[in-house]
Short mmCIF file of C-alpha atoms in Angstrom, two decimals:
data_model
loop_
_atom_site.label_atom_id
_atom_site.label_comp_id
_atom_site.label_asym_id
_atom_site.label_seq_id
_atom_site.Cartn_x
_atom_site.Cartn_y
_atom_site.Cartn_z
CA UNK W 19 -0.59 -0.32 -0.12
CA UNK W 20 1.02 3.55 -0.84
CA UNK W 21 2.52 5.09 2.36
CA UNK W 22 0.54 8.16 2.50
CA UNK W 23 -2.67 6.59 0.81
CA UNK W 24 -4.25 5.51 4.80
CA UNK W 25 -3.98 9.18 5.39
CA UNK W 26 -5.34 10.58 2.29
CA UNK W 27 -8.27 7.93 3.00
CA UNK W 28 -8.73 8.80 6.46
CA UNK W 29 -8.79 13.09 5.55
CA UNK W 30 -11.74 12.60 2.73
CA UNK W 31 -13.66 10.79 5.12
CA UNK W 32 -13.15 13.30 7.50
CA UNK W 33 -15.04 15.70 5.17
CA UNK W 34 -17.83 13.28 4.43
CA UNK W 35 -15.94 12.63 0.85
CA UNK W 36 -16.94 9.00 -0.73
CA UNK W 37 -13.33 7.32 -1.32
CA UNK W 38 -13.11 4.26 -4.16
CA UNK W 39 -9.97 2.02 -4.23
CA UNK W 40 -9.10 1.03 -7.66
CA UNK W 41 -6.56 -1.50 -7.46
CA UNK W 42 -4.79 -4.53 -8.91
CA UNK W 43 -5.92 -6.94 -6.15
CA UNK W 44 -2.08 -8.32 -5.28
CA UNK W 45 -2.94 -5.85 -2.08
CA UNK W 46 -2.30 -7.52 1.43
CA UNK W 47 -5.83 -8.43 3.05
CA UNK W 48 -4.44 -6.75 6.11
CA UNK W 49 -4.07 -3.55 3.98
CA UNK W 50 -7.98 -4.49 2.49
CA UNK W 51 -8.69 -4.55 6.02
CA UNK W 52 -7.43 -1.24 6.91
CA UNK W 53 -8.86 0.48 4.44
CA UNK W 54 -12.41 -1.29 5.17
CA UNK W 55 -12.22 0.21 8.49
CA UNK W 56 -11.18 3.48 7.54
CA UNK W 57 -14.27 3.55 5.15
CA UNK W 58 -13.36 3.19 1.94
CA UNK W 59 -16.80 3.11 0.17
CA UNK W 60 -15.99 1.20 -3.01
CA UNK W 61 -13.03 -0.77 -4.05
CA UNK W 62 -12.71 -2.10 -7.42
CA UNK W 63 -11.00 -5.45 -8.44
CA UNK W 64 -10.50 -6.98 -12.00
CA UNK W 65 -11.64 -9.95 -12.70
CA UNK W 66 -11.49 -10.48 -16.26
CA UNK W 67 -11.46 -13.97 -16.91
CA UNK W 68 -12.64 -17.25 -15.34
CA UNK W 69 -9.62 -19.33 -16.79
CA UNK W 70 -6.84 -17.96 -14.49
CA UNK W 71 -4.67 -17.79 -17.05
CA UNK W 72 -6.56 -15.58 -19.37
CA UNK W 73 -6.48 -14.33 -16.60
CA UNK W 74 -2.89 -13.77 -16.29
CA UNK W 75 -2.25 -13.94 -19.77
CA UNK W 76 -3.94 -10.02 -19.99
CA UNK W 77 -2.71 -8.86 -17.00
CA UNK W 78 0.61 -9.67 -18.19
CA UNK W 79 1.15 -10.58 -13.73
CA UNK W 80 1.39 -14.07 -12.81
CA UNK W 81 -0.63 -15.49 -10.53
CA UNK W 82 -2.46 -11.92 -10.22
CA UNK W 83 -5.71 -13.96 -11.22
CA UNK W 84 -5.92 -15.76 -7.28
CA UNK W 85 -5.15 -12.51 -5.68
CA UNK W 86 -7.92 -11.24 -6.69
CA UNK W 87 -10.14 -13.71 -6.40
CA UNK W 88 -8.78 -14.16 -2.79
CA UNK W 89 -8.88 -10.21 -2.26
CA UNK W 90 -12.52 -9.62 -3.72
CA UNK W 91 -13.55 -12.94 -1.04
CA UNK W 92 -12.16 -10.72 1.75
CA UNK W 93 -14.45 -8.02 1.04
CA UNK W 94 -16.82 -10.18 0.13
CA UNK W 95 -16.89 -11.30 3.32
CA UNK W 96 -15.53 -7.85 5.27
CA UNK W 97 -19.15 -6.39 3.44
CA UNK W 98 -16.86 -4.11 1.56
CA UNK W 99 -18.88 -2.38 -1.23
CA UNK W 100 -17.05 -4.33 -4.06
CA UNK W 101 -16.89 -4.23 -7.85
CA UNK W 102 -15.35 -6.42 -10.27
CA UNK W 103 -13.95 -5.36 -13.38
CA UNK W 104 -13.66 -6.90 -16.51
CA UNK W 105 -12.06 -5.03 -19.26
CA UNK W 106 -13.74 -7.01 -22.78
CA UNK W 107 -11.11 -7.45 -25.38
CA UNK W 108 -10.89 -10.00 -27.88
CA UNK W 109 -8.84 -12.82 -25.14
CA UNK W 110 -12.30 -12.56 -23.03
CA UNK W 111 -15.41 -11.65 -24.13
CA UNK W 112 -16.53 -14.94 -25.25
CA UNK W 113 -16.87 -15.99 -21.72
CA UNK W 114 -19.01 -13.27 -20.52
CA UNK W 115 -21.41 -15.15 -18.82
CA UNK W 116 -18.79 -17.30 -17.79
CA UNK W 117 -17.16 -15.17 -15.64
CA UNK W 118 -20.12 -13.58 -14.03
CA UNK W 119 -21.40 -16.76 -12.87
CA UNK W 120 -18.03 -17.51 -11.08
CA UNK W 121 -18.30 -13.49 -9.62
CA UNK W 122 -21.64 -13.94 -8.19
CA UNK W 123 -20.72 -17.48 -6.90
CA UNK W 124 -18.35 -15.19 -4.55
CA UNK W 125 -21.21 -13.81 -3.94
CA UNK W 126 -20.13 -10.56 -5.23
CA UNK W 127 -23.38 -8.69 -6.42
CA UNK W 128 -21.51 -5.61 -8.70
CA UNK W 129 -19.91 -6.22 -11.81
CA UNK W 130 -18.12 -3.43 -14.20
CA UNK W 131 -17.83 -4.77 -17.59
CA UNK W 132 -15.56 -1.93 -19.98
CA UNK W 133 -14.90 -2.00 -23.14
CA UNK W 134 -10.68 -2.24 -23.61
CA UNK W 135 -10.25 1.68 -23.72
CA UNK W 136 -7.31 2.71 -26.61
CA UNK W 137 -4.52 3.47 -24.85
CA UNK W 138 -0.54 3.30 -23.79
CA UNK W 139 0.84 0.06 -25.20
CA UNK W 140 -2.63 -1.18 -26.06
CA UNK W 141 -2.36 0.90 -29.54
CA UNK W 142 0.75 -1.48 -30.53
CA UNK W 143 -1.83 -4.37 -29.82
CA UNK W 144 -5.32 -3.01 -31.26
CA UNK W 145 -6.37 -6.09 -33.82
CA UNK W 146 -5.69 -9.15 -30.39
CA UNK W 147 -7.96 -6.60 -27.91
CA UNK W 148 -10.34 -3.89 -29.65
CA UNK W 149 -13.72 -5.38 -30.14
CA UNK W 150 -15.54 -4.31 -33.00
CA UNK W 151 -18.99 -2.91 -32.31
CA UNK W 152 -20.89 -6.10 -33.35
CA UNK W 153 -18.63 -8.14 -30.86
CA UNK W 154 -18.72 -5.48 -27.93
CA UNK W 155 -22.75 -5.55 -28.40
CA UNK W 156 -22.95 -8.80 -28.32
CA UNK W 157 -20.81 -8.98 -24.97
CA UNK W 158 -23.26 -6.82 -23.29
CA UNK W 159 -26.28 -8.86 -25.10
CA UNK W 160 -24.89 -11.65 -23.22
CA UNK W 161 -24.56 -9.88 -19.94
CA UNK W 162 -27.60 -8.21 -20.69
CA UNK W 163 -29.51 -11.46 -20.11
CA UNK W 164 -27.99 -12.98 -17.59
CA UNK W 165 -27.55 -9.67 -15.26
CA UNK W 166 -30.87 -9.98 -13.40
CA UNK W 167 -30.94 -13.71 -13.49
CA UNK W 168 -27.33 -13.33 -11.76
CA UNK W 169 -28.60 -11.38 -8.87
CA UNK W 170 -26.11 -8.15 -10.61
CA UNK W 171 -26.01 -5.45 -11.12
CA UNK W 172 -23.76 -4.50 -13.95
CA UNK W 173 -22.57 -1.26 -15.58
CA UNK W 174 -20.65 -0.30 -18.09
CA UNK W 175 -18.67 3.39 -17.10
CA UNK W 176 -15.93 3.34 -20.40
CA UNK W 177 -17.96 5.89 -22.06
CA UNK W 178 -18.49 5.07 -26.49
CA UNK W 179 -20.08 7.03 -28.53
CA UNK W 180 -24.03 5.87 -29.40
CA UNK W 181 -23.51 5.97 -32.43
CA UNK W 182 -20.95 2.99 -31.38
CA UNK W 183 -23.05 0.99 -28.75
CA UNK W 184 -26.65 2.46 -28.03
CA UNK W 185 -27.19 1.43 -24.43
CA UNK W 186 -30.75 1.51 -24.71
CA UNK W 187 -30.40 -1.45 -26.24
CA UNK W 188 -29.21 -3.27 -22.89
CA UNK W 189 -31.61 -2.00 -20.45
CA UNK W 190 -30.24 -4.42 -17.43
CA UNK W 191 -27.63 -2.81 -17.81
CA UNK W 192 -26.36 0.95 -16.44
CA UNK W 193 -24.50 2.20 -20.15
CA UNK W 194 -22.38 5.99 -18.71
CA UNK W 195 -21.82 8.64 -20.08
CA UNK W 196 -18.74 10.73 -19.48
CA UNK W 197 -19.96 13.31 -16.52
CA UNK W 198 -20.66 16.56 -18.10
CA UNK W 199 -18.64 18.77 -15.06
CA UNK W 200 -16.67 18.36 -12.94
CA UNK W 201 -18.51 18.26 -9.69
CA UNK W 202 -19.73 14.03 -11.68
CA UNK W 203 -16.11 13.09 -12.47
CA UNK W 204 -14.47 10.20 -10.68
CA UNK W 205 -11.80 12.91 -9.44
CA UNK W 206 -8.30 10.89 -8.91
CA UNK W 207 -5.71 11.05 -6.84
CA UNK W 208 -2.59 8.76 -6.01
CA UNK W 209 -0.25 7.77 -3.17
CA UNK W 210 2.02 10.65 -4.11
CA UNK W 211 -1.40 13.45 -4.11
CA UNK W 212 -1.00 14.07 -8.63
CA UNK W 213 -4.73 15.07 -9.14
CA UNK W 214 -6.46 13.35 -12.32
CA UNK W 215 -9.97 13.98 -13.88
CA UNK W 216 -10.71 10.70 -14.04
CA UNK W 217 -9.03 7.21 -13.18
CA UNK W 218 -8.25 6.98 -17.46
CA UNK W 219 -7.31 10.61 -18.25
CA UNK W 220 -3.33 10.12 -18.11
CA UNK W 221 -3.05 14.58 -17.40
CA UNK W 222 -1.94 15.46 -14.61
CA UNK W 223 -3.39 18.19 -13.45
CA UNK W 224 -1.90 18.98 -10.18
CA UNK W 225 -1.16 17.94 -6.93
CA UNK W 226 -2.12 18.52 -2.97
CA UNK W 227 0.53 18.63 -1.68
CA UNK W 228 1.72 21.59 -3.71
CA UNK W 229 -1.59 23.78 -4.69
CA UNK W 230 -4.69 24.33 -3.14
CA UNK W 231 -7.65 21.54 -4.66
CA UNK W 232 -9.87 24.41 -5.96
CA UNK W 233 -7.65 25.43 -7.80
CA UNK W 234 -6.47 22.00 -9.39
CA UNK W 235 -9.81 22.12 -10.02
CA UNK W 236 -10.54 24.75 -11.70
CA UNK W 237 -7.98 25.72 -14.12
CA UNK W 238 -8.84 26.32 -17.46
CA UNK W 239 -8.01 23.27 -18.75
CA UNK W 240 -10.90 21.67 -16.79
CA UNK W 241 -12.62 24.12 -18.00
CA UNK W 242 -12.25 23.13 -22.07
CA UNK W 243 -12.32 19.02 -21.34
CA UNK W 244 -15.99 20.30 -20.68
CA UNK W 245 -16.35 22.76 -23.83
CA UNK W 246 -14.78 21.07 -26.29
CA UNK W 247 -17.15 19.11 -28.24
CA UNK W 248 -15.78 16.73 -30.50
CA UNK W 249 -16.01 17.82 -35.11
CA UNK W 250 -18.10 15.04 -35.59
CA UNK W 251 -20.44 15.40 -32.39
CA UNK W 252 -21.44 18.97 -33.50
CA UNK W 253 -24.82 18.88 -35.37
CA UNK W 254 -26.11 15.44 -33.69
CA UNK W 255 -28.76 16.01 -31.81
CA UNK W 256 -27.70 12.71 -28.50
CA UNK W 257 -24.72 14.32 -28.18
CA UNK W 258 -25.72 16.18 -25.23
CA UNK W 259 -26.68 12.63 -23.78
CA UNK W 260 -23.68 10.22 -25.22
CA UNK W 261 -20.86 13.61 -25.11
CA UNK W 262 -18.58 11.55 -27.94
CA UNK W 263 -17.67 9.21 -25.97
CA UNK W 264 -14.33 8.79 -23.72
CA UNK W 265 -12.85 12.72 -23.33
CA UNK W 266 -9.88 10.55 -21.60
CA UNK W 267 -8.81 7.89 -24.26
CA UNK W 268 -8.34 11.47 -26.85
CA UNK W 269 -5.99 12.00 -24.36
CA UNK W 270 -4.07 9.01 -23.86
CA UNK W 271 -3.86 9.64 -27.97
CA UNK W 272 -2.50 12.29 -28.43
CA UNK W 273 -4.39 14.07 -29.96
CA UNK W 274 -6.51 16.87 -29.38
CA UNK W 275 -10.20 16.63 -27.27
CA UNK W 276 -11.77 18.87 -30.08
CA UNK W 277 -10.92 15.14 -32.22
CA UNK W 278 -13.67 12.17 -32.02
CA UNK W 279 -13.20 9.56 -29.46
CA UNK W 280 -10.71 7.21 -31.41
CA UNK W 281 -12.94 3.85 -31.18
CA UNK W 282 -14.65 5.54 -33.39
CA UNK W 283 -11.54 6.40 -36.10
CA UNK W 284 -10.56 2.35 -35.43
CA UNK W 285 -14.39 2.41 -37.01
CA UNK W 286 -15.22 4.17 -39.82
CA UNK W 287 -18.02 2.56 -40.96
CA UNK W 288 -19.76 3.36 -38.33
CA UNK W 289 -19.30 6.92 -38.24
CA UNK W 290 -22.27 8.72 -39.29
CA UNK W 291 -24.56 10.96 -36.56
CA UNK W 292 -27.81 10.89 -36.34
#
């Protein structure tokens, strides 16, 4: 556990602020126990496949599946609010039902089912990892079909342009769009104090040990993040609900916010706005 993480959590909780811990699941049970006792609101732990070797291959960390399972079971046993995160790729999309059944069997009740977010080394393996729209839709359909039966609340928190995936097609899932103002963003703070607008954005806005948080979150670049509309979305009647997909992945790709979510470039036949 990062040295000052408990201090950051305690400070936030004393200010009546909810805290979400995003972990790879390899932390010690003692550390998770401390965070539970401090009142962490939500824990997010990855669980990408029901077969451990596939999970380990996706994380490129041998043994990570076993550690994630132990962590999930421990947090469930502590009655913590825990969300199992499945990142959908071509390596695991056909296992959605079985993975969901495995999680339900552990007592997990919340699942985050996210599309693979282009960025970093992922661009070098795009063909191996990125699902075509129809494949992503099929994975969502499978989750939609079994969520209620398994007693799972399933969300998709990496926003996808609605001209690629229409949330209305999956009524049992909660498919989110990006927030339209800073108050609704999942502001992310690292153990070192670096602040990002969300956990998907690579852009460091400032550091809480060096600047006031209000100053960090009210700078011009944050305002631009919300006010910039991708060129291709300007005439779309659904933009105010869709918000053009994930702006953070544009940041990861090094392209301007006025360009569209790079997932649209990957699937040019799906570019027409409605």
